Short mmCIF file of C-alpha atoms in Angstrom, two decimals:
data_model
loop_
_atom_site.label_atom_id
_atom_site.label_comp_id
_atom_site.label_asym_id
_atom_site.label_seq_id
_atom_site.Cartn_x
_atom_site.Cartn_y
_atom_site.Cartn_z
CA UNK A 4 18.61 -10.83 6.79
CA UNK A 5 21.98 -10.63 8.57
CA UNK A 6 20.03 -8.91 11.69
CA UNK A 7 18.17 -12.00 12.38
CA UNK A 8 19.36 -15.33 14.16
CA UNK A 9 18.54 -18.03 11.93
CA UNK A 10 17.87 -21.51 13.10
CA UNK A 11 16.36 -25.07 12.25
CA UNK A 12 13.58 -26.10 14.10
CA UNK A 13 12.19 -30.30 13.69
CA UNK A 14 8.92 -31.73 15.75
CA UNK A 15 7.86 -35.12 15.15
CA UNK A 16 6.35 -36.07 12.20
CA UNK A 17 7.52 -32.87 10.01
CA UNK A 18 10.35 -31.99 8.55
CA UNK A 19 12.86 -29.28 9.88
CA UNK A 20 12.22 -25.99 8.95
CA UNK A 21 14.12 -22.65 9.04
CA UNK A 22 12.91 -19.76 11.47
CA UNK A 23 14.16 -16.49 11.88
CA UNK A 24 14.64 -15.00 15.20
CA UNK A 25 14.86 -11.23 16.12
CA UNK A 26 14.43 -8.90 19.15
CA UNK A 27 14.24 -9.21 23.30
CA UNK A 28 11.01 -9.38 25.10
CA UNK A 29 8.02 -11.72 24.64
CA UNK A 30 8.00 -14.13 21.70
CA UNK A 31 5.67 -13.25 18.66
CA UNK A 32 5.25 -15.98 16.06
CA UNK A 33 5.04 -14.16 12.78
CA UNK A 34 3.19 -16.06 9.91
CA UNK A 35 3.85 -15.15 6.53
CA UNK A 36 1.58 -14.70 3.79
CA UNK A 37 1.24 -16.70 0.04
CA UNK A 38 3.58 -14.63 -1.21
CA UNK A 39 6.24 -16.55 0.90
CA UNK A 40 8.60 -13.99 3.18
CA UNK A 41 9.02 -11.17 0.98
CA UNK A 42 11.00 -8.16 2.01
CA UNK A 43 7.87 -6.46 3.43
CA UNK A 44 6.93 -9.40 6.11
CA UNK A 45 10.69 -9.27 7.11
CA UNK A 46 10.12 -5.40 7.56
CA UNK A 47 7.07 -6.29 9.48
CA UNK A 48 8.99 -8.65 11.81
CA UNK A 49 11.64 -6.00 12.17
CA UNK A 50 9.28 -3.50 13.16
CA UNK A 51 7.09 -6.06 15.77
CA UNK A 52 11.12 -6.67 17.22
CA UNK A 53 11.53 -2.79 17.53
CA UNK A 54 8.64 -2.63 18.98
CA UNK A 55 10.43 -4.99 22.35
CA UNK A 56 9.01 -8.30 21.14
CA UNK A 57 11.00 -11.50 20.41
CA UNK A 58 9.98 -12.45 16.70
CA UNK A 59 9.70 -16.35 15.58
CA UNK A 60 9.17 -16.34 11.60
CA UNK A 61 9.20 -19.64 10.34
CA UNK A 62 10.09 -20.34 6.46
CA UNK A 63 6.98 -22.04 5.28
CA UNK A 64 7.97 -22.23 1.52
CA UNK A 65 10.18 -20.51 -1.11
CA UNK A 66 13.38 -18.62 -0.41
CA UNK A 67 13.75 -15.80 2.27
CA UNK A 68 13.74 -12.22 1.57
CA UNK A 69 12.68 -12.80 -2.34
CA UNK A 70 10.91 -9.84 -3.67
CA UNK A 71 7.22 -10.13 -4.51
CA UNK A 72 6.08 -11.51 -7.49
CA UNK A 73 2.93 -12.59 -9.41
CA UNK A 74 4.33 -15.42 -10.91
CA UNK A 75 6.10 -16.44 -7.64
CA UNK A 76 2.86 -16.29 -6.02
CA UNK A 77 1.03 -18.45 -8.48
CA UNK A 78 3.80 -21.23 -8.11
CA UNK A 79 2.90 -21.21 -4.18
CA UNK A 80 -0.74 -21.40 -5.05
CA UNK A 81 -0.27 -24.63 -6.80
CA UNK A 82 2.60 -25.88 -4.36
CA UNK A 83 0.33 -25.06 -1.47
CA UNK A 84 -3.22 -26.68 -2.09
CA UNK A 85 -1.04 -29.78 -3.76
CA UNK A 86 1.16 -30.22 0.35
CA UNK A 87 -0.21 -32.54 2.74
CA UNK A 88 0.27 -29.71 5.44
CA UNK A 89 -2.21 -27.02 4.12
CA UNK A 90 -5.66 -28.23 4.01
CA UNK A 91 -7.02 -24.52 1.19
CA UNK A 92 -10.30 -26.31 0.65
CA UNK A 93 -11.40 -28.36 3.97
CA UNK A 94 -14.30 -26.22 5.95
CA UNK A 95 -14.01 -27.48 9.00
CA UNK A 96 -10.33 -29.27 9.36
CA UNK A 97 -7.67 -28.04 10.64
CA UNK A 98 -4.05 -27.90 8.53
CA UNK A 99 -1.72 -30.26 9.74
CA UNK A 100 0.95 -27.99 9.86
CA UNK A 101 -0.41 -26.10 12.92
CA UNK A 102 0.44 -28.97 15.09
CA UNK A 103 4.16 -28.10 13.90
CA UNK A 104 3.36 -24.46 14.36
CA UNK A 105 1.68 -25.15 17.88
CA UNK A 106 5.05 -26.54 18.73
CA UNK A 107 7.17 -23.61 17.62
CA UNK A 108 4.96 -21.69 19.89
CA UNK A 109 5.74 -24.08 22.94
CA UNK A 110 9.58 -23.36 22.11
CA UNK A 111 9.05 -19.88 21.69
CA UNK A 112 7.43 -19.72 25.41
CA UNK A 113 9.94 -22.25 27.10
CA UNK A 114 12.83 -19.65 25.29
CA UNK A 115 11.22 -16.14 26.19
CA UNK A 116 8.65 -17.13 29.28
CA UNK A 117 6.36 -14.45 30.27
CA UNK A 118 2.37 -15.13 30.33
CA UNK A 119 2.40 -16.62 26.77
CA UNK A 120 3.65 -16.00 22.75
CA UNK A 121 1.29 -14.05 20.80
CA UNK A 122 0.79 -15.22 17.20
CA UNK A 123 0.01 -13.70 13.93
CA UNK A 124 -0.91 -15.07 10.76
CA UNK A 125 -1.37 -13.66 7.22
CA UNK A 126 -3.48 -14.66 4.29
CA UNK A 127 -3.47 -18.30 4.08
CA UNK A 128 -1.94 -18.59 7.47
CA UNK A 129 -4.34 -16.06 9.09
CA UNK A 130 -6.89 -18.60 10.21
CA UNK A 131 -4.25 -21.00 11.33
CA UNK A 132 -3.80 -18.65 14.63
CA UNK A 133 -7.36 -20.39 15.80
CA UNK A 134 -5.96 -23.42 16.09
CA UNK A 135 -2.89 -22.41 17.98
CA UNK A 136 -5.37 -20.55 20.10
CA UNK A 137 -6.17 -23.57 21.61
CA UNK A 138 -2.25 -24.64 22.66
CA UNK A 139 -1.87 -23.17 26.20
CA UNK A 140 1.40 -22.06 25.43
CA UNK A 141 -0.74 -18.85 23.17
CA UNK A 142 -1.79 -15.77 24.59
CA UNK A 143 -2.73 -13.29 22.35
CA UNK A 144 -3.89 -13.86 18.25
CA UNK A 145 -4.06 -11.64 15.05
CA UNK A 146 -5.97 -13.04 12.32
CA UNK A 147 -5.06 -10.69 9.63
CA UNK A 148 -6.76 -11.34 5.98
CA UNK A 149 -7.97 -15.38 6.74
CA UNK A 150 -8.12 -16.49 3.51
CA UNK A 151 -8.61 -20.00 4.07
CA UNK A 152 -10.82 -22.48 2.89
CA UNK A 153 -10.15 -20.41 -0.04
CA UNK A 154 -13.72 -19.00 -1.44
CA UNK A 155 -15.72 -21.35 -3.92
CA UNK A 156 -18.67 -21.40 -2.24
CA UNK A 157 -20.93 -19.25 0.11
CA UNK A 158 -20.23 -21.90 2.59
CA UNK A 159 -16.72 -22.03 2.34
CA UNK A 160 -16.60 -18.02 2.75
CA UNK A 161 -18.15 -17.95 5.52
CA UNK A 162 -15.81 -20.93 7.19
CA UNK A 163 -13.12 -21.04 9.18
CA UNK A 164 -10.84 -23.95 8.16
CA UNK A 165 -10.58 -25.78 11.81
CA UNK A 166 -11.83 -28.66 13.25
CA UNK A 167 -14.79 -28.79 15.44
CA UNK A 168 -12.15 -29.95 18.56
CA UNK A 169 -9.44 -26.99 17.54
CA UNK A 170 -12.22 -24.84 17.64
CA UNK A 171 -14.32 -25.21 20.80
CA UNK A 172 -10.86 -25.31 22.69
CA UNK A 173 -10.66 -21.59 21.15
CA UNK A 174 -13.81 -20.52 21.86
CA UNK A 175 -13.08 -21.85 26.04
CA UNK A 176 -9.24 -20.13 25.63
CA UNK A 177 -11.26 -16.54 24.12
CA UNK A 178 -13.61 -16.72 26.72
CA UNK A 179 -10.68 -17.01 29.20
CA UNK A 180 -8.83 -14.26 28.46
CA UNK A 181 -6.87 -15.35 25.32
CA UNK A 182 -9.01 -12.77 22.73
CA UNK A 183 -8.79 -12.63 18.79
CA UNK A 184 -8.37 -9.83 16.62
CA UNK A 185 -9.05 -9.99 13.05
CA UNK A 186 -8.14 -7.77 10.71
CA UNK A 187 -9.25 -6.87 6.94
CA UNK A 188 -9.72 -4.41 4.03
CA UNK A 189 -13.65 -4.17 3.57
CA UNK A 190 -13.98 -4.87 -0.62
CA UNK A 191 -10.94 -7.79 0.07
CA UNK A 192 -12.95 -10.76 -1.91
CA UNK A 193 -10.02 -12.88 -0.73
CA UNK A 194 -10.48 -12.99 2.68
CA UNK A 195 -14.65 -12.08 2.60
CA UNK A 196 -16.81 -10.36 4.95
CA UNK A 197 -18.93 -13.42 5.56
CA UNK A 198 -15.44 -14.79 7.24
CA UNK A 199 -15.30 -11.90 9.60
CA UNK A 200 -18.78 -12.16 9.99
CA UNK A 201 -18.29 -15.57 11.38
CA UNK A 202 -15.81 -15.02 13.57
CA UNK A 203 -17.81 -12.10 15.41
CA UNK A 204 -20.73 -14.97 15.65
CA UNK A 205 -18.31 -17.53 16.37
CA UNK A 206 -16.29 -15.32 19.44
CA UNK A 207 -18.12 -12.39 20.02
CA UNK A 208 -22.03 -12.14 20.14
CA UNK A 209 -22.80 -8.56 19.94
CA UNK A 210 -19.65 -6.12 19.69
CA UNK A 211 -19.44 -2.42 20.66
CA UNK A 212 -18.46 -0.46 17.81
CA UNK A 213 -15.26 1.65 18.73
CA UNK A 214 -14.84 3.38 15.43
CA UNK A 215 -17.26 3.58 12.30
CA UNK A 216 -16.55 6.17 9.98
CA UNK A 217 -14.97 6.38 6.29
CA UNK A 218 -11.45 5.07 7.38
CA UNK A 219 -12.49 1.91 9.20
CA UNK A 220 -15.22 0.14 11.09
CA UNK A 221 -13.79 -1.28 14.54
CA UNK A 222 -15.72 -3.05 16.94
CA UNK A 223 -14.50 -5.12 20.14
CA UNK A 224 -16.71 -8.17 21.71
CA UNK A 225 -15.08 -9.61 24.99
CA UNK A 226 -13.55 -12.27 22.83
CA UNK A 227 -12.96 -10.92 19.59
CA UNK A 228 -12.23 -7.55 18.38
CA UNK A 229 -12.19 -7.12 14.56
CA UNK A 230 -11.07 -3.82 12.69
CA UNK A 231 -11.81 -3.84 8.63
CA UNK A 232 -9.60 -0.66 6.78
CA UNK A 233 -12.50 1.02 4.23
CA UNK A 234 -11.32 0.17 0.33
CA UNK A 235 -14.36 0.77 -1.00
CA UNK A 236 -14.99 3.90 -3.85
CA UNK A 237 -14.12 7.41 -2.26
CA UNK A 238 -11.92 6.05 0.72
CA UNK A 239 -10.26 9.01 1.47
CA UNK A 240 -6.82 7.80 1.15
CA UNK A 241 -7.26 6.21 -2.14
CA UNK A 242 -6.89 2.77 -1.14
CA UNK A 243 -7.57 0.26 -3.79
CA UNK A 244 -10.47 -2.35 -3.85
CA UNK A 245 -8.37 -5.03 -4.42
CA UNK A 246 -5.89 -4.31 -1.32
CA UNK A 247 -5.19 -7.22 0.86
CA UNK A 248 -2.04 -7.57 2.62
CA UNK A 249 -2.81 -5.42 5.96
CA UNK A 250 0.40 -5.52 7.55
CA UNK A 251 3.01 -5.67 4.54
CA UNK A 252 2.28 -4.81 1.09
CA UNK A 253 -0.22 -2.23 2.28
CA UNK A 254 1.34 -0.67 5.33
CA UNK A 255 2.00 2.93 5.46
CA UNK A 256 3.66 5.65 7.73
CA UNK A 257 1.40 7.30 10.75
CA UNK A 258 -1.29 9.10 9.26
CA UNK A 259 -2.64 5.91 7.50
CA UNK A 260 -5.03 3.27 8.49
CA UNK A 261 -3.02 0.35 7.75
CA UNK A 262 -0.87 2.08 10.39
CA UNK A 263 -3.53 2.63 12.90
CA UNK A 264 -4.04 -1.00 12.88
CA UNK A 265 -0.46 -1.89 13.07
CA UNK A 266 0.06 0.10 16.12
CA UNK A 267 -3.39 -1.73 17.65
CA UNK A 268 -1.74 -4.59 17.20
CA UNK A 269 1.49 -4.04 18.72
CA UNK A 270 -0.72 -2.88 21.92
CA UNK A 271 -2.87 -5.51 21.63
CA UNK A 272 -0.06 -8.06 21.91
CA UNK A 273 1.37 -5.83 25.12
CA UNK A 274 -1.69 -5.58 26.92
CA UNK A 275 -1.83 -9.76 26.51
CA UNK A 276 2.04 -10.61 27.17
CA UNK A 277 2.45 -8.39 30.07
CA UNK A 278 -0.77 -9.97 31.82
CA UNK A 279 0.18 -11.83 34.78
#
């Protein structure tokens, strides 16, 4: 990761923690997912920096750049819901490490100005971008794959994992102008459709549907948009049922849906960032 500026960043009350900076242009905080930062979220931070963004992606846990593993993976699962800074069960609390995360955003803004940072989480961290919805320092937010609480009960798959404050100073930032979009792979049991499904009723009220057809279903509310990639039997790129990972693991070249939805993103985030 020699292309990236690395640096320590402390706020009060949590430890210093390493972030990785790369590009020029408005600052994108860049979540990564449970695997920790494996080579395809750096790729995906290279290719939001490319793309004339200033990428902020903070080390959460492990080691950076460390190739994906299953066993890895399971060690974060147990280091995760064990930390005082992930809340992977609590339905309506928000982590405590978004208040550290709120304040990377707030450096991220003071460093690259502009109208606001747009933020993007992944997997666990995927809901964690509706609590820093609510710092006004945020300006645009990609929920891809929300897979927190994680999924033991009907209620907890349909909840969101933030605090009844976090969360109506969301719902007043959407309605604003500050708009969610959510992204998933329609047979992902990790992040579930009752999530989604919740966030539309939570944001959105009724959405148009802008594309609904074997690849994906993508609809857009004035607060929310939400695009789900098909995985079910038959897809007509072969995509399996138990894909997850939107933006990394699962990305592809143009042509694909995964890549489709990459490119929404990137002008999703300019359309926000360059409003004045």
């Amino acid at each position: 990761m020699r292309d990236f500026h690395a640096f320590e960043f402390k706020s009060d009350g949590f430890p210093s923690r390493q972030v990785f900076r790369k590009g020029n242009g408005p600052a994108v905080v860049l979540m990564h997912e449970l695997p920790g930062m494996i080579p395809s979220c750096v790729d995906l931070a290279r290719r939001i920096a490319a793309a004339g963004f200033t990428v902020y992606m903070p080390l959460l846990f492990g080691e950076p750049d460390t190739p994906f593993s299953v066993l890895g993976t399971l060690g974060f699962v147990g280091q995760v819901c064990l930390s005082q800074e992930f809340y992977c069960f609590a339905k309506r609390q928000s982590s405590p490490i978004t208040q550290w995360l709120r304040a990377l955003c707030r450096k991220a803004h003071d460093d690259c100005g502009g109208s606001g940072v747009g933020v993007i989480g992944m997997c666990l961290t995927g809901g964690f971008v509706l609590s820093l919805m609510a710092d006004p320092s945020v300006i645009a937010s990609v929920a891809s794959q929300p897979s927190l609480p994680i999924s033991l009960t009907p209620d907890h798959k349909r909840a969101l994992g933030i605090s009844e404050t976090d969360l109506k100073q969301a719902q007043a930032r959407a309605s604003a102008g500050v708009p969610l979009l959510a992204l998933r792979f329609s047979e992902d049991t990790t992040s579930p459709a009752e999530r989604m499904e919740s966030l539309r009723e939570t944001f959105g009220g009724t959405p148009e549907v802008v594309q609904e057809d074997e690849q994906l279903c993508w609809k857009r509310g004035k607060a929310i948009e939400t695009i789900e990639i098909k995985s079910g039997p038959g897809n007509p790129f072969n995509i399996s049922k138990t894909s997850h990972a939107v933006l990394t693991l699962a990305y592809r070249e143009a042509g694909h849906p995964a890549h489709t939805v990459f490119e929404r993103v990137i002008e999703f985030m300019r359309s926000q960032t360059q409003k004045t």
